[in-house]
Short mmCIF file of N, CA and C in Angstrom, two decimals:
data_model
loop_
_atom_site.label_atom_id
_atom_site.label_comp_id
_atom_site.label_asym_id
_atom_site.label_seq_id
_atom_site.Cartn_x
_atom_site.Cartn_y
_atom_site.Cartn_z
N GLN V 1 -35.53 -127.70 -67.39
CA GLN V 1 -34.63 -128.32 -68.42
C GLN V 1 -33.20 -128.34 -67.87
N VAL V 2 -32.52 -129.44 -68.05
CA VAL V 2 -31.21 -129.61 -67.50
C VAL V 2 -30.16 -129.11 -68.55
N HIS V 3 -29.19 -128.38 -68.01
CA HIS V 3 -28.09 -127.94 -68.84
C HIS V 3 -26.80 -128.15 -68.07
N LEU V 4 -25.75 -128.63 -68.77
CA LEU V 4 -24.43 -128.69 -68.25
C LEU V 4 -23.56 -127.88 -69.24
N VAL V 5 -23.03 -126.80 -68.76
CA VAL V 5 -22.25 -125.90 -69.61
C VAL V 5 -20.81 -125.86 -69.14
N GLN V 6 -19.92 -126.24 -69.98
CA GLN V 6 -18.50 -126.33 -69.64
C GLN V 6 -17.74 -125.06 -70.08
N SER V 7 -16.70 -124.72 -69.34
CA SER V 7 -15.78 -123.68 -69.70
C SER V 7 -14.43 -124.01 -69.18
N GLY V 8 -13.45 -123.28 -69.62
CA GLY V 8 -12.06 -123.51 -69.20
C GLY V 8 -11.35 -124.40 -70.16
N GLY V 9 -10.26 -124.95 -69.72
CA GLY V 9 -9.48 -125.77 -70.60
C GLY V 9 -8.52 -124.97 -71.47
N GLY V 10 -8.09 -125.57 -72.57
CA GLY V 10 -7.16 -124.87 -73.45
C GLY V 10 -5.80 -125.61 -73.47
N SER V 11 -4.75 -124.80 -73.52
CA SER V 11 -3.40 -125.38 -73.64
C SER V 11 -2.54 -125.04 -72.41
N ALA V 12 -1.66 -125.97 -72.10
CA ALA V 12 -0.71 -125.75 -71.03
C ALA V 12 0.55 -126.50 -71.31
N GLN V 13 1.59 -126.13 -70.66
CA GLN V 13 2.85 -126.89 -70.77
C GLN V 13 2.87 -128.00 -69.71
N SER V 14 3.72 -128.95 -69.96
CA SER V 14 3.88 -130.04 -68.99
C SER V 14 4.28 -129.50 -67.63
N GLY V 15 3.59 -129.95 -66.58
CA GLY V 15 3.79 -129.42 -65.27
C GLY V 15 2.87 -128.26 -64.87
N GLY V 16 2.14 -127.75 -65.82
CA GLY V 16 1.24 -126.64 -65.60
C GLY V 16 -0.10 -127.08 -65.05
N SER V 17 -0.96 -126.10 -64.93
CA SER V 17 -2.32 -126.34 -64.36
C SER V 17 -3.40 -125.73 -65.24
N LEU V 18 -4.55 -126.37 -65.19
CA LEU V 18 -5.75 -125.85 -65.85
C LEU V 18 -6.94 -126.17 -64.96
N ARG V 19 -7.99 -125.37 -65.10
CA ARG V 19 -9.24 -125.67 -64.37
C ARG V 19 -10.39 -125.68 -65.32
N LEU V 20 -11.15 -126.78 -65.25
CA LEU V 20 -12.35 -126.92 -66.03
C LEU V 20 -13.59 -126.61 -65.16
N SER V 21 -14.55 -125.95 -65.75
CA SER V 21 -15.81 -125.63 -65.01
C SER V 21 -16.98 -126.41 -65.69
N CYS V 22 -17.92 -126.73 -64.89
CA CYS V 22 -19.16 -127.39 -65.34
C CYS V 22 -20.31 -126.78 -64.57
N ALA V 23 -21.02 -125.88 -65.19
CA ALA V 23 -22.19 -125.24 -64.55
C ALA V 23 -23.42 -126.02 -64.85
N ILE V 24 -24.05 -126.53 -63.79
CA ILE V 24 -25.24 -127.37 -63.95
C ILE V 24 -26.48 -126.59 -63.49
N SER V 25 -27.49 -126.62 -64.34
CA SER V 25 -28.73 -125.95 -63.98
C SER V 25 -29.88 -126.88 -64.34
N GLY V 26 -30.99 -126.63 -63.64
CA GLY V 26 -32.20 -127.36 -63.93
C GLY V 26 -32.46 -128.55 -63.04
N TYR V 27 -31.46 -129.04 -62.33
CA TYR V 27 -31.64 -130.17 -61.41
C TYR V 27 -30.42 -130.29 -60.54
N SER V 28 -30.59 -130.89 -59.35
CA SER V 28 -29.51 -131.12 -58.45
C SER V 28 -29.17 -132.63 -58.45
N PHE V 29 -28.06 -132.97 -59.03
CA PHE V 29 -27.65 -134.37 -59.16
C PHE V 29 -26.78 -134.78 -57.99
N ASN V 30 -26.84 -136.04 -57.65
CA ASN V 30 -25.99 -136.49 -56.52
C ASN V 30 -24.71 -137.20 -57.00
N CYS V 31 -24.51 -137.29 -58.30
CA CYS V 31 -23.32 -137.91 -58.85
C CYS V 31 -22.80 -137.15 -60.05
N ILE V 32 -21.61 -136.61 -59.89
CA ILE V 32 -20.97 -135.82 -60.96
C ILE V 32 -19.69 -136.54 -61.39
N ALA V 33 -19.41 -136.57 -62.63
CA ALA V 33 -18.23 -137.22 -63.15
C ALA V 33 -17.57 -136.38 -64.21
N TRP V 34 -16.25 -136.54 -64.34
CA TRP V 34 -15.54 -136.04 -65.45
C TRP V 34 -14.96 -137.21 -66.27
N PHE V 35 -15.21 -137.14 -67.53
CA PHE V 35 -14.66 -138.15 -68.48
C PHE V 35 -13.66 -137.47 -69.43
N ARG V 36 -12.79 -138.27 -70.00
CA ARG V 36 -11.95 -137.75 -71.07
C ARG V 36 -11.91 -138.76 -72.22
N GLN V 37 -11.72 -138.18 -73.39
CA GLN V 37 -11.66 -139.00 -74.58
C GLN V 37 -10.41 -138.61 -75.39
N GLN V 38 -9.54 -139.53 -75.54
CA GLN V 38 -8.31 -139.30 -76.31
C GLN V 38 -8.54 -139.83 -77.72
N PRO V 39 -7.76 -139.30 -78.66
CA PRO V 39 -7.96 -139.67 -80.07
C PRO V 39 -8.02 -141.16 -80.31
N GLY V 40 -9.04 -141.63 -80.94
CA GLY V 40 -9.17 -143.05 -81.29
C GLY V 40 -9.69 -143.92 -80.18
N GLU V 41 -10.07 -143.31 -79.05
CA GLU V 41 -10.54 -144.08 -77.94
C GLU V 41 -11.92 -143.64 -77.49
N GLY V 42 -12.59 -144.44 -76.66
CA GLY V 42 -13.85 -144.06 -76.09
C GLY V 42 -13.66 -143.15 -74.89
N ARG V 43 -14.74 -142.69 -74.32
CA ARG V 43 -14.70 -141.86 -73.15
C ARG V 43 -14.53 -142.70 -71.90
N GLY V 44 -13.59 -142.31 -71.06
CA GLY V 44 -13.38 -143.01 -69.81
C GLY V 44 -13.41 -142.06 -68.65
N PRO V 45 -13.95 -142.48 -67.50
CA PRO V 45 -14.03 -141.58 -66.35
C PRO V 45 -12.66 -141.35 -65.70
N VAL V 46 -12.41 -140.13 -65.27
CA VAL V 46 -11.20 -139.81 -64.56
C VAL V 46 -11.47 -139.39 -63.12
N ALA V 47 -12.70 -138.89 -62.85
CA ALA V 47 -12.97 -138.48 -61.50
C ALA V 47 -14.48 -138.49 -61.27
N ILE V 48 -14.92 -138.85 -60.05
CA ILE V 48 -16.31 -138.81 -59.68
C ILE V 48 -16.48 -138.19 -58.31
N ARG V 49 -17.64 -137.62 -58.08
CA ARG V 49 -17.91 -136.96 -56.81
C ARG V 49 -19.36 -137.26 -56.42
N ARG V 50 -19.52 -137.71 -55.18
CA ARG V 50 -20.86 -137.98 -54.64
C ARG V 50 -21.24 -136.81 -53.74
N SER V 51 -22.35 -136.22 -54.02
CA SER V 51 -22.74 -135.04 -53.28
C SER V 51 -23.21 -135.35 -51.88
N GLY V 52 -23.66 -136.58 -51.65
CA GLY V 52 -24.20 -136.93 -50.34
C GLY V 52 -23.17 -136.81 -49.22
N ASP V 53 -22.01 -137.41 -49.42
CA ASP V 53 -20.97 -137.34 -48.41
C ASP V 53 -19.73 -136.67 -48.93
N LEU V 54 -19.80 -136.07 -50.09
CA LEU V 54 -18.69 -135.33 -50.72
C LEU V 54 -17.49 -136.20 -51.00
N SER V 55 -17.73 -137.52 -51.09
CA SER V 55 -16.60 -138.40 -51.35
C SER V 55 -16.26 -138.35 -52.84
N THR V 56 -15.02 -138.64 -53.12
CA THR V 56 -14.49 -138.56 -54.50
C THR V 56 -13.65 -139.81 -54.80
N ASP V 57 -13.45 -140.03 -56.06
CA ASP V 57 -12.59 -141.11 -56.52
C ASP V 57 -11.95 -140.70 -57.83
N TYR V 58 -10.74 -141.23 -58.07
CA TYR V 58 -9.97 -140.80 -59.21
C TYR V 58 -9.33 -142.02 -59.90
N ALA V 59 -9.24 -141.90 -61.22
CA ALA V 59 -8.47 -142.89 -61.96
C ALA V 59 -7.01 -142.84 -61.53
N ASP V 60 -6.34 -143.94 -61.58
CA ASP V 60 -4.94 -143.98 -61.12
C ASP V 60 -4.07 -143.00 -61.90
N SER V 61 -4.40 -142.81 -63.16
CA SER V 61 -3.61 -141.93 -64.02
C SER V 61 -3.62 -140.47 -63.61
N VAL V 62 -4.62 -140.08 -62.79
CA VAL V 62 -4.71 -138.68 -62.43
C VAL V 62 -4.71 -138.44 -60.93
N LYS V 63 -4.66 -139.54 -60.16
CA LYS V 63 -4.75 -139.46 -58.72
C LYS V 63 -3.57 -138.64 -58.20
N GLY V 64 -3.88 -137.73 -57.28
CA GLY V 64 -2.83 -136.86 -56.72
C GLY V 64 -2.56 -135.62 -57.53
N ARG V 65 -3.12 -135.56 -58.73
CA ARG V 65 -2.93 -134.36 -59.60
C ARG V 65 -4.21 -133.64 -59.90
N PHE V 66 -5.33 -134.35 -59.99
CA PHE V 66 -6.62 -133.75 -60.31
C PHE V 66 -7.51 -133.72 -59.05
N THR V 67 -8.32 -132.69 -58.96
CA THR V 67 -9.26 -132.52 -57.83
C THR V 67 -10.61 -132.16 -58.38
N ILE V 68 -11.61 -132.97 -58.02
CA ILE V 68 -13.00 -132.70 -58.48
C ILE V 68 -13.73 -131.99 -57.33
N SER V 69 -14.48 -130.97 -57.68
CA SER V 69 -15.36 -130.33 -56.73
C SER V 69 -16.73 -130.18 -57.36
N ARG V 70 -17.68 -129.47 -56.73
CA ARG V 70 -19.02 -129.43 -57.26
C ARG V 70 -19.11 -128.93 -58.64
N GLU V 71 -18.32 -127.96 -58.99
CA GLU V 71 -18.42 -127.34 -60.31
C GLU V 71 -17.13 -127.36 -61.12
N TYR V 72 -16.05 -127.92 -60.52
CA TYR V 72 -14.75 -127.78 -61.17
C TYR V 72 -13.95 -129.10 -61.23
N LEU V 73 -13.08 -129.12 -62.16
CA LEU V 73 -12.02 -130.13 -62.16
C LEU V 73 -10.68 -129.35 -62.25
N GLN V 74 -9.98 -129.36 -61.12
CA GLN V 74 -8.69 -128.70 -61.09
C GLN V 74 -7.60 -129.71 -61.48
N MET V 75 -6.83 -129.33 -62.48
CA MET V 75 -5.82 -130.25 -63.04
C MET V 75 -4.43 -129.65 -62.81
N ASN V 76 -3.64 -130.27 -61.98
CA ASN V 76 -2.25 -129.79 -61.70
C ASN V 76 -1.25 -130.78 -62.24
N ASN V 77 -0.03 -130.33 -62.32
CA ASN V 77 1.09 -131.16 -62.81
C ASN V 77 0.69 -131.92 -64.09
N LEU V 78 0.19 -131.18 -65.03
CA LEU V 78 -0.28 -131.80 -66.25
C LEU V 78 0.82 -132.46 -67.02
N LYS V 79 0.42 -133.56 -67.73
CA LYS V 79 1.32 -134.31 -68.56
C LYS V 79 0.82 -134.35 -69.97
N PRO V 80 1.71 -134.55 -70.94
CA PRO V 80 1.24 -134.65 -72.34
C PRO V 80 0.15 -135.70 -72.54
N GLU V 81 0.19 -136.79 -71.74
CA GLU V 81 -0.83 -137.84 -71.90
C GLU V 81 -2.17 -137.40 -71.34
N ASP V 82 -2.25 -136.27 -70.72
CA ASP V 82 -3.57 -135.74 -70.30
C ASP V 82 -4.27 -135.06 -71.47
N THR V 83 -3.63 -134.91 -72.55
CA THR V 83 -4.26 -134.27 -73.74
C THR V 83 -5.50 -135.09 -74.15
N ALA V 84 -6.63 -134.44 -74.21
CA ALA V 84 -7.90 -135.13 -74.52
C ALA V 84 -9.00 -134.09 -74.56
N MET V 85 -10.16 -134.56 -75.01
CA MET V 85 -11.41 -133.85 -74.84
C MET V 85 -12.03 -134.25 -73.51
N TYR V 86 -12.35 -133.26 -72.71
CA TYR V 86 -12.90 -133.52 -71.38
C TYR V 86 -14.37 -133.20 -71.33
N TYR V 87 -15.18 -134.06 -70.69
CA TYR V 87 -16.59 -133.90 -70.58
C TYR V 87 -17.02 -134.05 -69.12
N CYS V 88 -17.92 -133.16 -68.64
CA CYS V 88 -18.60 -133.40 -67.38
C CYS V 88 -19.87 -134.14 -67.64
N ALA V 89 -20.31 -134.93 -66.66
CA ALA V 89 -21.49 -135.74 -66.79
C ALA V 89 -22.21 -135.80 -65.44
N ALA V 90 -23.51 -136.01 -65.47
CA ALA V 90 -24.28 -136.01 -64.23
C ALA V 90 -25.36 -137.07 -64.28
N LYS V 91 -25.71 -137.59 -63.13
CA LYS V 91 -26.84 -138.52 -62.98
C LYS V 91 -27.30 -138.54 -61.52
N THR V 92 -28.46 -139.12 -61.37
CA THR V 92 -28.96 -139.43 -60.06
C THR V 92 -28.68 -140.91 -59.87
N SER V 93 -28.05 -141.27 -58.74
CA SER V 93 -27.50 -142.60 -58.62
C SER V 93 -27.45 -143.04 -57.16
N THR V 94 -27.42 -144.38 -56.98
CA THR V 94 -27.09 -144.87 -55.65
C THR V 94 -25.63 -144.64 -55.40
N TYR V 95 -25.26 -144.74 -54.13
CA TYR V 95 -23.85 -144.52 -53.75
C TYR V 95 -22.92 -145.48 -54.52
N GLU V 96 -23.36 -146.73 -54.55
CA GLU V 96 -22.48 -147.76 -55.17
C GLU V 96 -22.33 -147.55 -56.65
N ARG V 97 -23.32 -147.02 -57.31
CA ARG V 97 -23.24 -146.90 -58.76
C ARG V 97 -22.65 -145.54 -59.17
N CYS V 98 -22.33 -144.74 -58.21
CA CYS V 98 -21.59 -143.50 -58.52
C CYS V 98 -20.11 -143.86 -58.32
N SER V 99 -19.52 -144.43 -59.34
CA SER V 99 -18.18 -144.94 -59.19
C SER V 99 -17.46 -144.90 -60.55
N LEU V 100 -16.19 -145.13 -60.52
CA LEU V 100 -15.42 -145.15 -61.77
C LEU V 100 -15.75 -146.32 -62.65
N THR V 101 -16.49 -147.29 -62.13
CA THR V 101 -16.87 -148.44 -62.95
C THR V 101 -18.10 -148.17 -63.81
N SER V 102 -18.77 -147.01 -63.57
CA SER V 102 -19.91 -146.60 -64.41
C SER V 102 -19.40 -145.96 -65.67
N GLY V 103 -19.80 -146.50 -66.80
CA GLY V 103 -19.38 -145.98 -68.07
C GLY V 103 -20.23 -144.84 -68.57
N GLU V 104 -19.89 -144.33 -69.77
CA GLU V 104 -20.61 -143.21 -70.30
C GLU V 104 -22.06 -143.52 -70.53
N GLU V 105 -22.42 -144.78 -70.77
CA GLU V 105 -23.81 -145.13 -71.04
C GLU V 105 -24.70 -144.97 -69.81
N ASP V 106 -24.08 -144.86 -68.65
CA ASP V 106 -24.84 -144.72 -67.41
C ASP V 106 -25.22 -143.25 -67.09
N TYR V 107 -24.69 -142.32 -67.85
CA TYR V 107 -24.87 -140.91 -67.56
C TYR V 107 -25.82 -140.28 -68.62
N PRO V 108 -26.98 -139.77 -68.23
CA PRO V 108 -27.87 -139.22 -69.20
C PRO V 108 -27.62 -137.77 -69.55
N TYR V 109 -26.83 -137.04 -68.73
CA TYR V 109 -26.62 -135.62 -68.96
C TYR V 109 -25.16 -135.34 -69.13
N TRP V 110 -24.87 -134.54 -70.15
CA TRP V 110 -23.46 -134.25 -70.54
C TRP V 110 -23.24 -132.80 -70.87
N GLY V 111 -22.01 -132.36 -70.54
CA GLY V 111 -21.57 -131.05 -71.07
C GLY V 111 -21.12 -131.22 -72.49
N GLN V 112 -20.80 -130.06 -73.07
CA GLN V 112 -20.50 -130.05 -74.53
C GLN V 112 -19.06 -130.51 -74.84
N GLY V 113 -18.24 -130.62 -73.80
CA GLY V 113 -16.86 -130.98 -74.02
C GLY V 113 -15.92 -129.77 -74.16
N THR V 114 -14.67 -129.95 -73.72
CA THR V 114 -13.68 -128.91 -73.87
C THR V 114 -12.33 -129.59 -74.10
N GLN V 115 -11.56 -129.01 -75.01
CA GLN V 115 -10.26 -129.62 -75.33
C GLN V 115 -9.20 -129.16 -74.36
N VAL V 116 -8.38 -130.10 -73.94
CA VAL V 116 -7.18 -129.82 -73.14
C VAL V 116 -6.01 -130.35 -73.90
N THR V 117 -4.99 -129.52 -74.12
CA THR V 117 -3.81 -129.93 -74.83
C THR V 117 -2.59 -129.55 -73.98
N VAL V 118 -1.77 -130.55 -73.73
CA VAL V 118 -0.57 -130.36 -72.89
C VAL V 118 0.64 -130.66 -73.71
N SER V 119 1.54 -129.69 -73.78
CA SER V 119 2.76 -129.85 -74.60
C SER V 119 3.91 -130.18 -73.68
N ALA V 120 4.85 -130.91 -74.22
CA ALA V 120 6.00 -131.36 -73.42
C ALA V 120 6.97 -130.17 -73.13
#
């Protein structure tokens, strides 16, 4: 049985850092993503990682500040606009379909979500 269990997150001041964890058990996926959902909006991807070649990709809004690894999302230089609920997601995918263009409907497995709040 597959489980994605998230931890970390919480509150930080602008310019601070937080680290989110996503512990995956039950299967080894080749495509891991982090999504975020801001109030009144749908979930959008902010980072993806392909386990085959360890390549990553980031949304422009977080590029240079966030780093995705096998089990973590390191968030540095946080901004108030990063305030959101964050979710990890996993799937088995071709290289091409493990990308920021894949929406939430493409991921069958999800963590429970964790709130990140950044104050100015």
